[in-house]
């Protein structure tokens, strides 16, 4: 899947067990880190999720976030996570269709509202349709705790940025705005 993206060759994969997270993408180091303490099925599914974040980061030039206002950055981060969850769900479903249901079962246990939305829409619309993708992404927003944790990353991003930025740059920060259509178009056209 990743081989279709030439920029992906510069990324490194790291296996460790020093985190409580299953995995994460670090755009500053061009790494995807997976926690080897978790099962192969969870890691496989997580790799797709974090790989999607790396593609988003590359295509969206996420490093210019400092110039967008808080609402725009929050909206973009939410859309990116919903999209990564949708991609992870699609991948896990495809594996299940081929006889390997372990990744799907992991997702179904942790995110039943997402897997239920995907399955219901696939049953009525087939796979790879805009409706399936849209409704799966929207299902992610139902987990208020998960959404809140992503919002907290935006707060931390701005707090760290402002504390380290020179004063002349602080006045230029958070001055641009993105509308929802622009964000969704950028995230969903990858």
PDB file of C-alpha atoms in Angstrom:
ATOM      1  CA  UNK A   1       0.000   0.000   0.000  1.00  0.00           C
ATOM      2  CA  UNK A   2       2.717   2.465   0.963  1.00  0.00           C
ATOM      3  CA  UNK A   3       4.849   1.722  -2.080  1.00  0.00           C
ATOM      4  CA  UNK A   4       2.546   3.880  -4.191  1.00  0.00           C
ATOM      5  CA  UNK A   5       3.897   6.970  -2.420  1.00  0.00           C
ATOM      6  CA  UNK A   6       7.502   7.695  -3.483  1.00  0.00           C
ATOM      7  CA  UNK A   7       8.153  10.075  -0.565  1.00  0.00           C
ATOM      8  CA  UNK A   8       7.488   7.177   1.795  1.00  0.00           C
ATOM      9  CA  UNK A   9      10.930   5.716   1.096  1.00  0.00           C
ATOM     10  CA  UNK A  10      12.479   8.308   3.448  1.00  0.00           C
ATOM     11  CA  UNK A  11      10.462   7.094   6.451  1.00  0.00           C
ATOM     12  CA  UNK A  12      11.842   4.830   9.147  1.00  0.00           C
ATOM     13  CA  UNK A  13       9.957   2.238  11.119  1.00  0.00           C
ATOM     14  CA  UNK A  14      10.812   1.818  14.780  1.00  0.00           C
ATOM     15  CA  UNK A  15       9.755  -1.027  17.058  1.00  0.00           C
ATOM     16  CA  UNK A  16       9.920  -0.355  20.772  1.00  0.00           C
ATOM     17  CA  UNK A  17       8.087  -1.082  23.994  1.00  0.00           C
ATOM     18  CA  UNK A  18       8.638   2.219  25.782  1.00  0.00           C
ATOM     19  CA  UNK A  19       5.153   3.618  25.309  1.00  0.00           C
ATOM     20  CA  UNK A  20       1.584   2.926  26.334  1.00  0.00           C
ATOM     21  CA  UNK A  21       0.476   3.735  22.786  1.00  0.00           C
ATOM     22  CA  UNK A  22       0.196   1.077  20.110  1.00  0.00           C
ATOM     23  CA  UNK A  23       1.966   3.384  17.690  1.00  0.00           C
ATOM     24  CA  UNK A  24       2.449   6.924  16.482  1.00  0.00           C
ATOM     25  CA  UNK A  25       3.736   8.940  13.563  1.00  0.00           C
ATOM     26  CA  UNK A  26       6.442  11.554  14.205  1.00  0.00           C
ATOM     27  CA  UNK A  27       6.667  14.039  11.318  1.00  0.00           C
ATOM     28  CA  UNK A  28       9.777  15.703  12.759  1.00  0.00           C
ATOM     29  CA  UNK A  29      11.754  12.474  12.578  1.00  0.00           C
ATOM     30  CA  UNK A  30       9.944  10.869   9.613  1.00  0.00           C
ATOM     31  CA  UNK A  31       9.221   7.791  11.714  1.00  0.00           C
ATOM     32  CA  UNK A  32       6.365   5.482  12.454  1.00  0.00           C
ATOM     33  CA  UNK A  33       6.897   3.858  15.824  1.00  0.00           C
ATOM     34  CA  UNK A  34       5.071   0.680  16.782  1.00  0.00           C
ATOM     35  CA  UNK A  35       5.007  -0.821  20.274  1.00  0.00           C
ATOM     36  CA  UNK A  36       6.134  -4.438  19.987  1.00  0.00           C
ATOM     37  CA  UNK A  37       4.299  -5.300  23.224  1.00  0.00           C
ATOM     38  CA  UNK A  38       1.032  -5.336  21.244  1.00  0.00           C
ATOM     39  CA  UNK A  39      -0.245  -8.168  19.053  1.00  0.00           C
ATOM     40  CA  UNK A  40       0.638  -8.450  15.373  1.00  0.00           C
ATOM     41  CA  UNK A  41      -3.001  -7.787  14.474  1.00  0.00           C
ATOM     42  CA  UNK A  42      -3.129  -4.496  16.359  1.00  0.00           C
ATOM     43  CA  UNK A  43       0.247  -3.443  14.964  1.00  0.00           C
ATOM     44  CA  UNK A  44      -0.797  -4.267  11.411  1.00  0.00           C
ATOM     45  CA  UNK A  45      -3.927  -2.164  11.714  1.00  0.00           C
ATOM     46  CA  UNK A  46      -2.053   0.642  13.499  1.00  0.00           C
ATOM     47  CA  UNK A  47       0.607   0.738  10.773  1.00  0.00           C
ATOM     48  CA  UNK A  48      -2.063   1.562   8.194  1.00  0.00           C
ATOM     49  CA  UNK A  49      -3.505   4.255  10.462  1.00  0.00           C
ATOM     50  CA  UNK A  50      -0.140   5.898  11.142  1.00  0.00           C
ATOM     51  CA  UNK A  51       0.898   5.473   7.521  1.00  0.00           C
ATOM     52  CA  UNK A  52      -2.191   7.444   6.533  1.00  0.00           C
ATOM     53  CA  UNK A  53      -1.082  10.223   8.902  1.00  0.00           C
ATOM     54  CA  UNK A  54       2.303  10.320   7.174  1.00  0.00           C
ATOM     55  CA  UNK A  55       0.590  10.682   3.797  1.00  0.00           C
ATOM     56  CA  UNK A  56      -1.659  13.415   5.196  1.00  0.00           C
ATOM     57  CA  UNK A  57       1.319  15.254   6.644  1.00  0.00           C
ATOM     58  CA  UNK A  58       3.162  15.090   3.337  1.00  0.00           C
ATOM     59  CA  UNK A  59       0.178  16.167   1.235  1.00  0.00           C
ATOM     60  CA  UNK A  60      -1.220  18.816   3.570  1.00  0.00           C
ATOM     61  CA  UNK A  61       2.068  20.414   4.552  1.00  0.00           C
ATOM     62  CA  UNK A  62       0.979  20.201   8.182  1.00  0.00           C
ATOM     63  CA  UNK A  63       4.018  22.175   9.276  1.00  0.00           C
ATOM     64  CA  UNK A  64       2.261  25.458   8.444  1.00  0.00           C
ATOM     65  CA  UNK A  65      -0.304  24.936  11.229  1.00  0.00           C
ATOM     66  CA  UNK A  66       1.114  27.829  13.231  1.00  0.00           C
ATOM     67  CA  UNK A  67      -0.306  30.280  10.727  1.00  0.00           C
ATOM     68  CA  UNK A  68      -3.856  28.909  10.939  1.00  0.00           C
ATOM     69  CA  UNK A  69      -6.167  29.872  13.756  1.00  0.00           C
ATOM     70  CA  UNK A  70      -7.146  27.485  16.518  1.00  0.00           C
ATOM     71  CA  UNK A  71     -10.513  26.560  14.985  1.00  0.00           C
ATOM     72  CA  UNK A  72      -8.955  25.764  11.600  1.00  0.00           C
ATOM     73  CA  UNK A  73      -6.212  23.607  13.108  1.00  0.00           C
ATOM     74  CA  UNK A  74      -8.664  21.774  15.366  1.00  0.00           C
ATOM     75  CA  UNK A  75     -10.981  21.096  12.424  1.00  0.00           C
ATOM     76  CA  UNK A  76      -8.079  19.814  10.301  1.00  0.00           C
ATOM     77  CA  UNK A  77      -6.732  17.546  13.057  1.00  0.00           C
ATOM     78  CA  UNK A  78     -10.163  16.054  13.640  1.00  0.00           C
ATOM     79  CA  UNK A  79     -10.693  15.420   9.930  1.00  0.00           C
ATOM     80  CA  UNK A  80      -7.261  13.834   9.626  1.00  0.00           C
ATOM     81  CA  UNK A  81      -7.887  11.463  12.527  1.00  0.00           C
ATOM     82  CA  UNK A  82     -11.351  10.541  11.254  1.00  0.00           C
ATOM     83  CA  UNK A  83      -9.827   9.866   7.829  1.00  0.00           C
ATOM     84  CA  UNK A  84      -7.024   7.733   9.300  1.00  0.00           C
ATOM     85  CA  UNK A  85      -9.616   5.736  11.284  1.00  0.00           C
ATOM     86  CA  UNK A  86     -11.671   5.265   8.126  1.00  0.00           C
ATOM     87  CA  UNK A  87      -8.605   4.022   6.220  1.00  0.00           C
ATOM     88  CA  UNK A  88      -7.696   1.678   9.075  1.00  0.00           C
ATOM     89  CA  UNK A  89     -11.279   0.371   9.129  1.00  0.00           C
ATOM     90  CA  UNK A  90     -11.353  -0.194   5.364  1.00  0.00           C
ATOM     91  CA  UNK A  91      -8.033  -2.057   5.506  1.00  0.00           C
ATOM     92  CA  UNK A  92      -9.182  -4.246   8.417  1.00  0.00           C
ATOM     93  CA  UNK A  93     -12.436  -5.025   6.610  1.00  0.00           C
ATOM     94  CA  UNK A  94     -10.564  -6.012   3.442  1.00  0.00           C
ATOM     95  CA  UNK A  95      -8.361  -8.340   5.491  1.00  0.00           C
ATOM     96  CA  UNK A  96     -11.474  -9.882   7.065  1.00  0.00           C
ATOM     97  CA  UNK A  97     -12.973 -10.430   3.604  1.00  0.00           C
ATOM     98  CA  UNK A  98      -9.798 -12.357   2.704  1.00  0.00           C
ATOM     99  CA  UNK A  99     -10.057 -14.575   5.782  1.00  0.00           C
ATOM    100  CA  UNK A 100      -7.960 -12.688   8.346  1.00  0.00           C
ATOM    101  CA  UNK A 101     -10.416 -11.113  10.776  1.00  0.00           C
ATOM    102  CA  UNK A 102      -8.048 -10.393  13.677  1.00  0.00           C
ATOM    103  CA  UNK A 103      -7.456  -6.702  12.891  1.00  0.00           C
ATOM    104  CA  UNK A 104     -11.200  -6.181  12.336  1.00  0.00           C
ATOM    105  CA  UNK A 105     -12.009  -7.794  15.687  1.00  0.00           C
ATOM    106  CA  UNK A 106      -9.511  -5.492  17.434  1.00  0.00           C
ATOM    107  CA  UNK A 107     -11.145  -2.446  15.853  1.00  0.00           C
ATOM    108  CA  UNK A 108     -14.626  -3.765  16.515  1.00  0.00           C
ATOM    109  CA  UNK A 109     -13.790  -4.111  20.210  1.00  0.00           C
ATOM    110  CA  UNK A 110     -12.211  -0.673  20.554  1.00  0.00           C
ATOM    111  CA  UNK A 111     -14.289   1.373  18.097  1.00  0.00           C
ATOM    112  CA  UNK A 112     -17.630  -0.375  17.550  1.00  0.00           C
ATOM    113  CA  UNK A 113     -19.399   2.810  16.394  1.00  0.00           C
ATOM    114  CA  UNK A 114     -16.837   3.148  13.568  1.00  0.00           C
ATOM    115  CA  UNK A 115     -16.911  -0.502  12.494  1.00  0.00           C
ATOM    116  CA  UNK A 116     -20.724  -0.607  12.773  1.00  0.00           C
ATOM    117  CA  UNK A 117     -21.035   2.464  10.534  1.00  0.00           C
ATOM    118  CA  UNK A 118     -18.619   1.016   7.994  1.00  0.00           C
ATOM    119  CA  UNK A 119     -20.314  -2.396   7.907  1.00  0.00           C
ATOM    120  CA  UNK A 120     -23.832  -0.931   7.679  1.00  0.00           C
ATOM    121  CA  UNK A 121     -22.840   1.302   4.789  1.00  0.00           C
ATOM    122  CA  UNK A 122     -20.893  -1.413   2.954  1.00  0.00           C
ATOM    123  CA  UNK A 123     -23.922  -3.700   3.255  1.00  0.00           C
ATOM    124  CA  UNK A 124     -26.137  -1.098   1.578  1.00  0.00           C
ATOM    125  CA  UNK A 125     -23.693   0.699  -0.758  1.00  0.00           C
ATOM    126  CA  UNK A 126     -20.752  -1.621  -1.433  1.00  0.00           C
ATOM    127  CA  UNK A 127     -17.121  -0.791  -0.692  1.00  0.00           C
ATOM    128  CA  UNK A 128     -15.126   2.239  -1.768  1.00  0.00           C
ATOM    129  CA  UNK A 129     -17.999   4.652  -2.108  1.00  0.00           C
ATOM    130  CA  UNK A 130     -18.074   8.226  -0.892  1.00  0.00           C
ATOM    131  CA  UNK A 131     -21.061   7.465   1.328  1.00  0.00           C
ATOM    132  CA  UNK A 132     -19.216   4.644   3.103  1.00  0.00           C
ATOM    133  CA  UNK A 133     -16.158   6.827   3.649  1.00  0.00           C
ATOM    134  CA  UNK A 134     -18.170   9.842   4.791  1.00  0.00           C
ATOM    135  CA  UNK A 135     -20.317   7.914   7.282  1.00  0.00           C
ATOM    136  CA  UNK A 136     -17.317   6.034   8.666  1.00  0.00           C
ATOM    137  CA  UNK A 137     -15.462   9.297   9.213  1.00  0.00           C
ATOM    138  CA  UNK A 138     -18.504  10.873  10.860  1.00  0.00           C
ATOM    139  CA  UNK A 139     -18.806   7.884  13.204  1.00  0.00           C
ATOM    140  CA  UNK A 140     -15.372   8.722  14.633  1.00  0.00           C
ATOM    141  CA  UNK A 141     -16.780  11.987  16.015  1.00  0.00           C
ATOM    142  CA  UNK A 142     -19.212  10.046  18.248  1.00  0.00           C
ATOM    143  CA  UNK A 143     -16.416   9.175  20.687  1.00  0.00           C
ATOM    144  CA  UNK A 144     -16.285  12.481  22.556  1.00  0.00           C
ATOM    145  CA  UNK A 145     -13.317  11.380  24.679  1.00  0.00           C
ATOM    146  CA  UNK A 146     -11.260  10.488  21.615  1.00  0.00           C
ATOM    147  CA  UNK A 147     -12.168  13.789  19.934  1.00  0.00           C
ATOM    148  CA  UNK A 148     -11.311  15.690  23.118  1.00  0.00           C
ATOM    149  CA  UNK A 149      -7.870  14.047  23.237  1.00  0.00           C
ATOM    150  CA  UNK A 150      -7.168  15.257  19.706  1.00  0.00           C
ATOM    151  CA  UNK A 151      -8.332  18.747  20.602  1.00  0.00           C
ATOM    152  CA  UNK A 152      -5.870  18.691  23.497  1.00  0.00           C
ATOM    153  CA  UNK A 153      -3.019  18.073  21.038  1.00  0.00           C
ATOM    154  CA  UNK A 154      -3.912  21.339  19.299  1.00  0.00           C
ATOM    155  CA  UNK A 155      -3.904  23.212  22.606  1.00  0.00           C
ATOM    156  CA  UNK A 156      -0.493  21.728  23.466  1.00  0.00           C
ATOM    157  CA  UNK A 157       0.826  22.529  19.992  1.00  0.00           C
ATOM    158  CA  UNK A 158      -0.055  26.223  20.320  1.00  0.00           C
ATOM    159  CA  UNK A 159       1.124  26.447  23.941  1.00  0.00           C
ATOM    160  CA  UNK A 160       4.540  25.008  23.024  1.00  0.00           C
ATOM    161  CA  UNK A 161       4.801  27.092  19.890  1.00  0.00           C
ATOM    162  CA  UNK A 162       3.950  30.378  21.579  1.00  0.00           C
ATOM    163  CA  UNK A 163       6.287  29.720  24.492  1.00  0.00           C
ATOM    164  CA  UNK A 164       9.247  29.170  22.149  1.00  0.00           C
ATOM    165  CA  UNK A 165       8.493  31.642  19.349  1.00  0.00           C
ATOM    166  CA  UNK A 166      10.101  35.073  19.065  1.00  0.00           C
ATOM    167  CA  UNK A 167       7.620  37.877  19.729  1.00  0.00           C
ATOM    168  CA  UNK A 168       7.629  39.126  16.117  1.00  0.00           C
ATOM    169  CA  UNK A 169       6.519  35.667  14.953  1.00  0.00           C
ATOM    170  CA  UNK A 170       3.802  35.355  17.627  1.00  0.00           C
ATOM    171  CA  UNK A 171       1.909  38.258  16.011  1.00  0.00           C
ATOM    172  CA  UNK A 172       1.896  36.429  12.652  1.00  0.00           C
ATOM    173  CA  UNK A 173       0.687  33.163  14.134  1.00  0.00           C
ATOM    174  CA  UNK A 174      -2.910  31.985  13.942  1.00  0.00           C
ATOM    175  CA  UNK A 175      -3.902  34.651  11.427  1.00  0.00           C
ATOM    176  CA  UNK A 176      -5.100  32.412   8.585  1.00  0.00           C
ATOM    177  CA  UNK A 177      -8.424  30.611   8.465  1.00  0.00           C
ATOM    178  CA  UNK A 178      -9.579  27.526   6.582  1.00  0.00           C
ATOM    179  CA  UNK A 179     -13.199  26.707   5.921  1.00  0.00           C
ATOM    180  CA  UNK A 180     -14.614  23.218   6.418  1.00  0.00           C
ATOM    181  CA  UNK A 181     -15.012  22.528   2.696  1.00  0.00           C
ATOM    182  CA  UNK A 182     -11.346  23.327   2.096  1.00  0.00           C
ATOM    183  CA  UNK A 183     -10.205  21.082   4.947  1.00  0.00           C
ATOM    184  CA  UNK A 184     -12.389  18.143   3.896  1.00  0.00           C
ATOM    185  CA  UNK A 185     -11.342  18.508   0.255  1.00  0.00           C
ATOM    186  CA  UNK A 186      -7.654  18.467   1.195  1.00  0.00           C
ATOM    187  CA  UNK A 187      -7.985  15.529   3.584  1.00  0.00           C
ATOM    188  CA  UNK A 188     -10.331  13.404   1.486  1.00  0.00           C
ATOM    189  CA  UNK A 189      -8.685  13.885  -1.909  1.00  0.00           C
ATOM    190  CA  UNK A 190      -5.575  11.928  -1.029  1.00  0.00           C
TER     191      UNK A 190
END
